[in-house]
Amino acid sequence: MIPNSLHYAFVAAVLSLGSAAAATRPNILWLVAEDISPFFGCYGDPDASTPHLDEFARRSHLFLRAYATAPICAPSRSALGMGLYATSVGTQHLRSEVLVPATIRPLARVLREHGYWTALRGKTDYNFDARGLFDSTRDSVTPWEQRPAGKPFFAFVNLGATHEGPGNSATRAATALARLPAGRARDPGKVRLPPYFPDTPELRRIWARYHDLISVWDGEVKGVLDRLAAAGLAEDTIVFVMSDHGLGLPRYKRWLYQTGLQVPLIVHVPDKFRHLAPGGKAAGRYDRPVSLIDLPPTVLALAGIPIPENYAGKPLWTGGGAALRQESAPLIFGARDRADDMYDLSRSVFDGRHLYVRHFQPHLPPMQEGLILGPEPKESLRELHRVHRAGADTPVSARLWAPRPFEELYDLQEDPRELRNLAAEPAQSAVKARLAAELRRWMTETRDTGLLPEPELHRRAWAAGLTPFEMAQTDRLFPLTEILAAAEAASRGERPEGAAWAHADPALRWWALQAAIIRGDRDAETRERFLLALKDPNPTVRATAAEGLARSGETAPALAAFRELLRETEPNLGLFVARSVAVALADVRPIEGEIRARRAALLAPPGSPRPWKDFTYAAFTCWALEWALIKSGLNRPEDFAR
């Protein structure tokens, strides 16, 4: 991990203000949206209707270029909750259940230890057990009403009108849109559709509806702030308004571009605590890129609390009249891993002008096959599939369906829509090499656990009696440099060396298989390597060997291996196997019985709120298995209950 050994001057600044001021600490309120990009008027969005947020921004500190650490909720919220990148802790996969060691001190716990009363309203997607971190988890947008008298509070309040669910469903959006003030609905014919989508009436309706939902959220924020003022707490509370990641539509949520990572961030510091504001000012606009990884240490700095040394970020400012922190070359890092049942491994770095994205599994298209990105039930996906099947894609929308280059480089100053990949241009080689080196350094220093396939990450930690975070700190258990080199070589399409196939570390053996799959090798030597790997003692390696054989048409040995592997009951391994079956086989009828038996074992008893035992591995394993059955004509998409 990157140590944060600085002793921030803010603590001393607070103490110097005198005993009365030191005894008065601000309340901290986070108002967090789900799944929105900065589509507010104050950010210059031409289709926005957000009068309350615009007014709030006018008298606050507006961060024009703020970025989440991941383009999907749980890993992004994990970083917000713990102050560490999810990839360091093993919490990068959505959704998962990861043990964390006592040496990791989540933000809410640190605040509680220093006298704050803490509350969480709404979503609990942290990918780790958040029980005990908050004094209250009641469903209330005014949680401060429950706190003991005289205690400062920290409240993480989620306001969910803008989630991708209602954003992609007219039926689900109806309840929220009933609160939209008269005359505020967008005309679909007049909105500015982004170039990632074909210009169809349906996509225009969806785009207009999502902006309407943001207008509803604008009113929700006003309602909370009005109630804060009515309680006499507005002057005592520093308010952060933000989102967890980008818009809940394709090429936004789940995509590791500016569209998926850029979020609104507005911070209001009341006059009472003006001495804690950036530069001691009431308001400001900042074009410097900032990362949400810096928010946990920022909150602690504002509260006058020492920051744990292993926090990955630094305060955006340190109070006491200090200006916004400046660096000559700020670097913003992002990560994309498994989302639901769909695996991926991509990383990004942004230097304020150039965005560099590295895909370690470039053979996977952006629009992977499966239920969650299939034609049912999300309306945007249904329409994109319809256009694609009709052969009516635009050159830009066609990229959603094609394998990716292993590197992408965009000049956001010249190309803010990220339409022209410069990675292959000789004139950009120095920029690309610099950012690739920075990304490699970050992955190494933060001990990026995503380089291990998810089942292997947990198997390795469990075997050592450690949490994933602890396991990843030692090269003996996690030879990161060697694994990263193998992953980079595989993504470049290099043929694996002979020694890699029989390496003592199963992660290196797995990357050799990945390299052959990425390359699409079909030669006799590779076939023999895959057949031999079916006997590997590591089940993740066996599952990947079966996938590789099935992809190359060797279905008989693959089916035999999958028949055995489908009996695995360890949750993250079971999901890995199910997804391998779903993507590798066009016809699963020979193992239909095993698939249905595995799926039945994951269902909840009749009358349960959801059809699966849990909404993590059980649900996603069922999704993958259901997709395998649908592909083979054994089930219908409309019969699948989510």
XYZ file of C-alpha atoms in Angstrom:
642
model
C 0.000 0.000 0.000
C 0.991 3.609 -0.442
C 1.673 4.796 3.130
C 0.053 8.039 4.160
C 2.572 9.047 6.802
C 1.993 12.788 6.634
C 0.749 14.463 9.796
C -1.686 16.912 8.332
C -1.430 20.449 9.510
C -5.154 20.659 9.971
C -5.159 19.130 13.451
C -2.769 21.773 14.684
C -4.772 24.447 12.898
C -7.934 23.436 14.737
C -6.187 23.420 18.104
C -4.776 26.862 17.454
C -8.250 28.315 17.118
C -8.816 28.124 20.848
C -10.656 25.770 23.161
C -14.164 26.867 22.171
C -13.531 26.392 18.452
C -11.687 23.126 19.002
C -14.642 21.768 20.926
C -17.002 22.573 18.055
C -16.703 20.121 15.214
C -18.775 20.167 12.056
C -21.400 17.629 11.218
C -20.649 15.883 7.923
C -23.495 14.941 5.556
C -22.935 12.916 2.396
C -25.859 13.023 -0.059
C -25.075 10.278 -2.563
C -26.886 9.571 -5.819
C -26.872 6.246 -7.594
C -25.753 6.006 -11.200
C -25.500 9.595 -12.407
C -22.950 11.570 -14.336
C -22.621 15.336 -13.731
C -25.691 16.148 -15.801
C -26.514 19.323 -13.847
C -26.907 22.839 -15.125
C -23.941 23.973 -13.046
C -21.787 21.510 -15.003
C -22.988 22.923 -18.307
C -25.238 20.054 -19.356
C -27.597 21.453 -22.015
C -30.456 19.094 -21.150
C -30.299 19.601 -17.387
C -33.087 20.984 -15.254
C -31.529 21.094 -11.792
C -32.325 24.527 -10.313
C -31.816 23.539 -6.680
C -28.454 21.868 -7.246
C -27.350 24.783 -9.410
C -28.192 27.235 -6.647
C -26.481 25.012 -4.082
C -23.376 24.919 -6.289
C -23.372 28.718 -6.672
C -22.736 29.110 -2.951
C -20.521 26.029 -2.566
C -17.322 24.474 -3.837
C -17.898 22.861 -7.233
C -15.444 20.228 -8.433
C -15.760 20.152 -12.195
C -13.705 16.984 -12.707
C -14.312 14.466 -9.941
C -13.908 10.734 -10.533
C -14.985 7.543 -8.818
C -12.486 4.709 -8.371
C -14.738 2.188 -10.144
C -17.613 2.487 -12.637
C -20.042 0.430 -10.551
C -21.435 0.821 -7.051
C -20.006 -1.752 -4.645
C -16.267 -1.306 -5.331
C -16.732 2.456 -5.523
C -18.547 2.468 -2.188
C -15.947 0.117 -0.732
C -13.282 2.751 -1.405
C -15.487 5.485 0.060
C -16.119 3.384 3.150
C -12.560 2.190 3.814
C -10.284 4.832 2.365
C -8.462 2.187 0.326
C -8.779 1.097 -3.281
C -11.065 -1.912 -3.534
C -8.372 -3.707 -5.534
C -6.072 -3.614 -2.509
C -8.639 -5.193 -0.217
C -10.143 -7.722 -2.635
C -13.515 -5.943 -2.692
C -13.427 -5.066 -6.384
C -15.975 -7.635 -7.573
C -19.682 -6.797 -7.543
C -21.124 -8.195 -5.341
C -18.950 -10.152 -2.949
C -18.379 -10.853 0.725
C -14.788 -10.157 1.721
C -13.214 -10.309 5.159
C -11.049 -7.330 6.105
C -8.425 -7.240 8.861
C -8.555 -5.093 11.977
C -5.692 -2.997 10.609
C -8.149 -1.510 8.104
C -10.125 1.199 9.840
C -13.212 2.210 7.856
C -14.118 5.876 7.881
C -17.263 5.475 9.997
C -15.358 3.490 12.621
C -12.646 6.136 12.920
C -15.277 8.837 13.282
C -17.116 6.865 15.978
C -13.879 6.325 17.887
C -13.448 10.102 17.973
C -16.909 10.983 19.227
C -19.016 11.196 16.083
C -22.457 9.637 15.837
C -22.721 7.830 12.489
C -25.646 6.875 10.263
C -26.168 5.076 6.970
C -29.379 5.435 5.012
C -30.079 3.166 2.067
C -27.598 1.109 0.144
C -25.115 -1.069 2.065
C -23.100 -2.276 -0.947
C -19.574 -2.174 0.432
C -18.498 -5.751 -0.451
C -17.470 -6.137 3.184
C -19.476 -6.490 6.365
C -20.458 -2.979 7.450
C -22.375 -4.085 10.542
C -21.278 -2.191 13.627
C -19.839 0.759 11.718
C -22.944 2.918 12.050
C -25.011 3.882 15.055
C -28.103 3.925 12.859
C -29.094 2.237 9.608
C -32.746 3.280 9.688
C -34.472 4.237 6.442
C -34.558 7.947 7.178
C -33.306 10.911 5.160
C -33.036 12.863 8.436
C -30.969 10.455 10.539
C -29.572 13.268 12.672
C -32.898 13.341 14.545
C -31.887 10.103 16.292
C -28.464 11.174 17.583
C -27.723 11.904 21.241
C -27.745 15.568 22.172
C -24.467 17.363 21.719
C -22.842 14.784 19.431
C -21.587 15.733 15.977
C -22.836 13.391 13.275
C -21.603 11.805 10.068
C -24.433 10.619 7.805
C -24.097 8.677 4.536
C -27.521 9.273 2.978
C -28.309 7.480 -0.286
C -31.049 8.928 -2.475
C -31.903 6.320 -5.084
C -34.322 7.804 -7.634
C -31.657 7.683 -10.346
C -30.592 4.024 -10.160
C -30.269 2.167 -13.480
C -33.407 0.175 -12.581
C -35.878 3.060 -13.051
C -33.507 4.608 -15.580
C -34.098 1.595 -17.826
C -37.753 0.910 -17.095
C -40.715 3.184 -17.678
C -42.735 1.137 -15.196
C -40.163 1.381 -12.420
C -39.562 5.067 -13.125
C -43.231 5.999 -12.822
C -43.241 6.371 -9.029
C -40.279 8.730 -9.012
C -41.438 10.688 -12.049
C -44.768 11.343 -10.361
C -42.787 13.773 -8.188
C -41.439 15.695 -11.185
C -42.840 19.259 -11.139
C -45.212 20.135 -13.942
C -43.523 21.429 -17.050
C -40.129 19.961 -16.206
C -40.289 16.806 -18.372
C -37.876 16.734 -21.325
C -38.976 16.519 -24.916
C -37.238 13.384 -26.295
C -37.052 14.996 -29.698
C -34.911 17.838 -28.385
C -32.379 16.117 -26.099
C -28.745 15.775 -27.197
C -28.134 12.053 -27.505
C -24.446 11.104 -27.052
C -22.663 9.533 -30.036
C -22.317 6.139 -28.338
C -25.968 5.366 -29.113
C -27.808 5.054 -32.417
C -30.277 7.923 -32.757
C -33.604 6.119 -32.335
C -36.877 7.346 -30.797
C -36.613 4.753 -28.005
C -33.099 5.764 -26.973
C -34.164 9.399 -27.024
C -37.061 8.551 -24.683
C -34.672 6.754 -22.320
C -32.155 9.603 -22.391
C -34.876 12.176 -21.677
C -36.318 10.024 -18.872
C -32.938 9.700 -17.174
C -32.578 13.482 -17.159
C -36.070 13.705 -15.684
C -35.007 11.329 -12.902
C -32.041 13.588 -12.174
C -34.514 16.460 -11.888
C -36.442 14.392 -9.344
C -33.186 13.811 -7.471
C -32.597 17.581 -7.559
C -35.839 17.946 -5.602
C -34.878 15.151 -3.197
C -31.647 16.932 -2.321
C -33.533 20.172 -1.735
C -35.939 18.330 0.566
C -33.124 16.971 2.724
C -31.353 20.338 2.879
C -34.602 22.095 3.799
C -35.145 19.666 6.671
C -31.564 20.154 7.798
C -32.186 23.908 7.903
C -35.522 23.464 9.683
C -33.713 21.501 12.384
C -31.341 24.442 12.877
C -28.346 22.407 11.679
C -27.488 23.993 8.334
C -24.815 26.225 9.849
C -23.298 23.289 11.713
C -23.050 20.881 8.784
C -20.622 20.475 5.894
C -22.542 18.872 3.022
C -21.086 16.766 0.210
C -23.287 16.090 -2.837
C -21.989 13.348 -5.156
C -22.659 10.134 -7.043
C -21.073 6.698 -6.743
C -20.242 6.433 -10.487
C -21.524 7.378 -13.924
C -24.949 7.133 -15.535
C -26.769 3.788 -15.425
C -26.706 3.206 -19.188
C -24.343 1.272 -21.487
C -20.984 2.964 -22.131
C -21.449 4.710 -18.759
C -22.006 2.402 -15.775
C -19.595 -0.588 -15.902
C -17.402 1.110 -18.528
C -13.941 2.314 -17.509
C -14.050 5.620 -19.345
C -14.770 9.164 -18.287
C -18.431 8.333 -18.921
C -18.355 5.645 -16.234
C -16.059 7.364 -13.740
C -16.829 11.090 -13.815
C -19.283 12.133 -11.099
C -20.681 15.344 -9.644
C -19.040 16.607 -6.465
C -20.238 19.725 -4.676
C -19.142 20.616 -1.142
C -20.865 23.270 0.947
C -19.052 24.678 3.980
C -21.292 26.975 6.055
C -20.096 30.376 7.268
C -19.616 29.048 10.789
C -16.841 26.788 9.483
C -15.482 29.103 6.803
C -12.036 28.632 8.339
C -12.248 24.991 7.225
C -13.173 25.770 3.603
C -10.672 25.689 0.729
C -8.757 28.941 0.964
C -11.209 30.101 3.623
C -13.658 30.947 0.830
C -17.423 30.542 0.747
C -17.445 29.126 -2.761
C -15.203 28.154 -5.632
C -14.961 26.264 -8.923
C -12.096 23.837 -9.427
C -10.979 22.309 -12.714
C -8.231 20.188 -11.165
C -9.113 16.454 -11.385
C -9.881 14.856 -8.023
C -10.624 11.285 -6.973
C -13.250 10.073 -4.517
C -10.450 8.079 -2.843
C -9.533 11.436 -1.271
C -12.909 11.978 0.418
C -12.372 9.786 3.536
C -9.155 11.601 4.520
C -10.796 14.926 3.659
C -13.626 14.208 6.098
C -11.191 13.244 8.850
C -9.159 16.381 8.234
C -12.277 18.537 8.522
C -13.161 16.772 11.776
C -9.655 17.286 13.163
C -9.030 13.538 13.389
C -5.680 11.871 12.562
C -5.809 9.931 9.302
C -4.909 6.228 9.317
C -1.526 5.751 7.675
C -2.751 3.101 5.243
C -5.416 5.321 3.663
C -4.676 5.574 -0.046
C -5.788 9.174 -0.545
C -4.936 12.562 0.849
C -7.230 15.396 1.927
C -8.347 17.576 -0.951
C -7.599 20.435 1.397
C -6.507 20.526 5.014
C -8.599 23.292 6.519
C -7.217 26.234 8.426
C -7.599 28.410 5.336
C -5.440 26.115 3.184
C -6.118 26.159 -0.534
C -7.072 23.118 -2.554
C -4.188 20.683 -2.755
C -2.202 21.046 -5.950
C 0.069 18.676 -7.817
C 1.852 19.343 -11.056
C 0.464 16.092 -12.501
C -2.494 14.651 -10.578
C -3.182 11.023 -11.408
C -6.652 9.483 -11.150
C -6.851 5.678 -11.139
C -9.822 3.437 -11.926
C -10.556 -0.288 -11.955
C -13.146 -2.573 -13.544
C -13.518 -6.192 -12.428
C -16.406 -8.655 -12.216
C -19.796 -6.970 -12.465
C -22.622 -9.323 -11.488
C -21.689 -12.585 -13.275
C -19.485 -11.005 -15.955
C -15.738 -11.109 -15.406
C -13.364 -8.449 -16.654
C -10.005 -6.982 -15.691
C -9.286 -3.433 -16.839
C -7.422 -0.539 -15.249
C -7.149 3.156 -16.097
C -5.121 6.237 -15.279
C -5.980 9.849 -16.097
C -3.474 12.690 -15.842
C -5.892 15.557 -16.390
C -5.638 15.420 -20.153
C -4.929 11.882 -21.321
C -6.883 8.807 -20.275
C -5.045 5.492 -20.603
C -7.022 2.247 -20.282
C -5.409 -1.195 -20.092
C -7.553 -4.253 -20.825
C -6.014 -7.466 -19.500
C -8.755 -9.592 -21.121
C -9.234 -7.781 -24.431
C -10.995 -10.726 -26.062
C -14.060 -9.895 -23.963
C -16.261 -7.378 -25.821
C -17.670 -4.387 -23.937
C -21.182 -5.795 -24.399
C -20.613 -9.294 -23.048
C -23.208 -11.967 -23.550
C -25.434 -12.827 -20.618
C -28.631 -11.888 -18.845
C -27.503 -8.592 -17.314
C -26.357 -7.159 -20.676
C -28.833 -9.140 -22.752
C -31.999 -7.895 -24.447
C -34.105 -8.427 -21.312
C -35.219 -6.618 -19.238
C -33.438 -3.219 -19.487
C -34.997 -1.002 -22.121
C -31.728 0.569 -23.288
C -30.173 -2.846 -23.799
C -33.258 -4.164 -25.546
C -33.064 -1.295 -28.018
C -29.309 -1.626 -28.562
C -29.729 -5.348 -29.233
C -32.550 -4.625 -31.667
C -30.420 -2.138 -33.596
C -27.457 -4.507 -33.596
C -29.506 -7.439 -34.883
C -30.864 -5.197 -37.641
C -27.333 -4.297 -38.731
C -28.050 -0.620 -38.068
C -25.181 0.194 -35.709
C -23.244 3.382 -36.211
C -19.426 3.113 -36.404
C -19.300 4.245 -32.773
C -22.071 2.028 -31.398
C -20.590 -0.973 -33.226
C -17.629 -0.818 -30.836
C -19.881 -2.040 -28.030
C -19.934 -5.496 -29.606
C -16.342 -5.950 -30.788
C -13.253 -7.253 -28.956
C -11.191 -4.452 -27.485
C -7.620 -3.379 -28.103
C -5.449 -4.137 -25.106
C -4.614 -0.433 -24.791
C -6.673 2.697 -25.270
C -5.452 6.278 -25.081
C -7.641 9.368 -25.389
C -6.791 13.052 -25.410
C -9.773 14.454 -23.546
C -8.760 17.999 -24.309
C -9.156 17.389 -28.042
C -11.585 14.470 -27.857
C -13.800 14.787 -24.759
C -16.172 12.066 -26.007
C -13.348 9.479 -26.134
C -13.995 8.565 -29.744
C -10.458 8.384 -31.162
C -8.098 5.803 -29.677
C -4.548 7.177 -29.999
C -2.753 4.178 -28.525
C -1.323 3.030 -31.872
C -0.206 6.469 -33.023
C 3.606 6.936 -32.967
C 3.251 10.583 -31.979
C 1.586 9.494 -28.721
C 4.082 6.757 -27.814
C 5.797 8.808 -25.097
C 2.490 9.730 -23.441
C 1.320 6.137 -23.627
C 4.577 4.764 -22.200
C 4.493 7.267 -19.326
C 0.917 6.480 -18.352
C 1.419 2.714 -18.765
C 4.373 2.967 -16.371
C 2.327 4.988 -13.890
C -0.463 2.415 -14.039
C 1.999 -0.428 -13.493
C 3.511 1.440 -10.535
C 0.085 2.007 -8.988
C -0.961 -1.614 -9.419
C 2.291 -2.736 -7.826
C 2.283 -0.288 -4.925
C -1.371 -0.861 -4.096
C -0.934 -4.663 -4.388
C -3.681 -5.135 -6.981
C -5.447 -8.378 -6.072
C -7.435 -8.325 -9.316
C -4.486 -10.031 -11.028
C -5.651 -13.238 -9.369
C -8.848 -14.855 -10.650
C -11.481 -14.350 -7.975
C -11.665 -17.976 -6.733
C -7.871 -18.142 -6.513
C -7.753 -14.891 -4.544
C -10.021 -16.332 -1.860
C -8.514 -19.837 -1.944
C -5.023 -18.413 -1.461
C -6.047 -16.161 1.418
C -8.036 -18.931 3.113
C -5.154 -21.417 2.817
C -2.847 -18.948 4.545
C -5.390 -18.156 7.274
C -5.415 -14.514 6.182
C -7.758 -11.965 4.666
C -7.195 -11.161 0.981
C -5.654 -7.821 1.965
C -3.168 -9.464 4.319
C -2.308 -12.229 1.885
C -1.592 -9.733 -0.875
C 1.040 -7.877 1.134
C 3.734 -10.554 0.823
C 5.479 -11.669 -2.371
C 5.785 -15.202 -1.034
C 2.008 -15.603 -1.175
C 1.357 -13.164 -3.993
C 4.317 -12.669 -6.385
C 2.675 -9.633 -7.889
C 5.492 -8.476 -10.164
C 5.735 -11.836 -11.889
C 1.963 -12.223 -12.210
C 1.575 -8.670 -13.544
C 4.245 -9.320 -16.178
C 2.403 -12.468 -17.278
C -0.912 -10.602 -17.416
C 0.584 -7.805 -19.492
C 2.165 -10.298 -21.897
C -1.112 -12.188 -22.243
C -3.062 -9.005 -22.962
C -0.544 -8.066 -25.664
C -1.231 -11.372 -27.390
C 2.158 -12.927 -26.683
C 2.398 -16.699 -26.840
C 2.999 -18.123 -23.341
C 6.403 -19.601 -22.697
C 6.637 -23.325 -22.066
C 7.627 -22.910 -18.417
C 4.493 -20.915 -17.650
C 2.204 -23.896 -18.312
C 3.807 -25.910 -15.503
C 4.672 -23.051 -13.132
C 4.391 -23.825 -9.422
C 2.020 -20.875 -8.941
C -1.482 -21.636 -10.307
C -1.978 -17.950 -11.138
C 0.871 -18.167 -13.661
C -0.616 -21.350 -15.097
C -3.977 -19.585 -15.342
C -2.461 -16.622 -17.198
C -0.832 -19.032 -19.667
C -4.297 -20.398 -20.438
C -5.681 -16.878 -20.706
C -2.923 -15.950 -23.147
C -3.863 -18.830 -25.432
C -7.575 -17.957 -25.213
C -6.875 -14.284 -25.968
C -4.736 -15.296 -28.951
C -7.311 -17.811 -30.159
C -4.655 -20.523 -30.514
C -5.919 -23.754 -32.082
C -2.662 -25.618 -32.800
C -1.932 -29.157 -31.624
C 0.552 -28.071 -28.962
C -1.963 -25.718 -27.349
C -4.630 -28.415 -27.469
C -2.345 -30.797 -25.592
C -1.561 -28.076 -23.036
C -5.261 -27.521 -22.411
C -5.973 -31.241 -22.139
C -3.160 -31.597 -19.629
C -4.520 -28.618 -17.650
C -7.811 -30.504 -17.207
C -5.899 -32.602 -14.671
C -4.519 -29.583 -12.814
C -5.008 -29.722 -9.014
C -6.368 -26.152 -9.076
C -10.094 -26.021 -9.991
C -9.866 -22.490 -11.438
C -7.187 -23.680 -13.837
C -9.304 -26.725 -14.762
C -12.375 -24.590 -15.427
C -10.387 -22.233 -17.661
C -8.850 -25.172 -19.547
C -12.361 -26.523 -20.170
C -13.468 -23.099 -21.365
C -10.521 -22.865 -23.748
C -11.187 -26.301 -25.200
C -14.876 -25.548 -25.684
C -14.077 -22.246 -27.377
C -11.866 -24.141 -29.860
C -14.498 -26.779 -30.599
C -13.203 -29.563 -28.318
C -16.540 -29.994 -26.565
C -16.295 -33.618 -25.398
C -13.422 -33.157 -22.898
C -14.820 -29.749 -21.896
C -18.239 -31.230 -21.090
C -16.663 -33.972 -19.009
C -14.696 -31.402 -17.019
C -17.673 -29.101 -16.550
C -19.830 -32.023 -15.411
C -17.383 -32.551 -12.552
C -16.766 -28.871 -11.816
C -20.477 -28.072 -11.528
C -20.462 -30.074 -8.296
C -18.204 -27.448 -6.686
C -20.076 -25.682 -3.897
C -17.580 -22.997 -2.841
C -19.516 -19.829 -3.793
C -17.019 -17.793 -5.818
C -15.650 -20.916 -7.533
C -19.182 -22.029 -8.394
C -19.845 -18.673 -10.053
C -16.565 -18.876 -11.975
C -17.445 -22.340 -13.286
C -20.995 -21.301 -14.209
C -19.763 -18.325 -16.195
C -17.181 -20.478 -18.014
C -19.980 -22.865 -18.994
C -22.191 -19.993 -20.162
C -19.642 -18.281 -22.406
C -17.865 -21.362 -23.795
C -20.687 -23.716 -24.774
C -23.308 -23.147 -27.437
C -25.224 -26.274 -26.423
C -25.363 -27.459 -22.802
C -27.941 -30.201 -23.302
C -25.434 -32.978 -22.415
C -24.993 -31.411 -18.955
C -28.492 -29.972 -18.537
C -29.160 -32.167 -15.515
C -26.040 -30.966 -13.697
C -26.856 -27.336 -14.502
C -30.417 -27.593 -13.234
C -29.301 -29.405 -10.084
C -26.711 -26.736 -9.335
C -29.226 -23.985 -9.956
C -31.843 -25.634 -7.728
C -29.346 -25.813 -4.865
C -28.972 -22.011 -4.975
C -32.665 -21.107 -4.827
C -34.285 -19.750 -1.694
C -37.283 -21.419 -0.038
C -40.715 -20.484 -1.418
C -42.002 -17.178 -0.099
C -38.544 -15.593 0.223
C -38.108 -11.960 -0.895
C -35.815 -13.036 -3.748
C -35.614 -16.315 -5.646
C -31.989 -16.998 -4.608
C -30.348 -17.781 -1.294
C -28.427 -14.514 -1.464
C -27.969 -11.591 -3.831
C -24.266 -12.221 -4.272
C -22.798 -15.478 -5.546
C -26.041 -17.501 -5.496
C -27.915 -14.965 -7.632
C -25.122 -14.418 -10.119
C -24.397 -18.138 -10.470
C -28.075 -18.665 -11.284
C -27.891 -15.861 -13.848
C -24.937 -17.513 -15.587
C -26.537 -20.954 -15.550
C -29.824 -19.555 -16.798
C -28.029 -17.879 -19.684
C -26.441 -21.221 -20.615
C -29.905 -22.821 -20.703
C -31.383 -19.945 -22.730
C -28.578 -20.125 -25.297
C -29.315 -23.821 -25.782
C -33.041 -23.239 -26.273
C -33.879 -25.009 -23.008
C -35.367 -21.982 -21.238
C -37.044 -18.733 -22.321
C -35.701 -15.324 -21.209
C -39.166 -14.188 -20.117
C -39.418 -17.113 -17.690
C -36.371 -16.057 -15.708
C -37.253 -14.278 -12.456
C -34.683 -11.799 -11.179
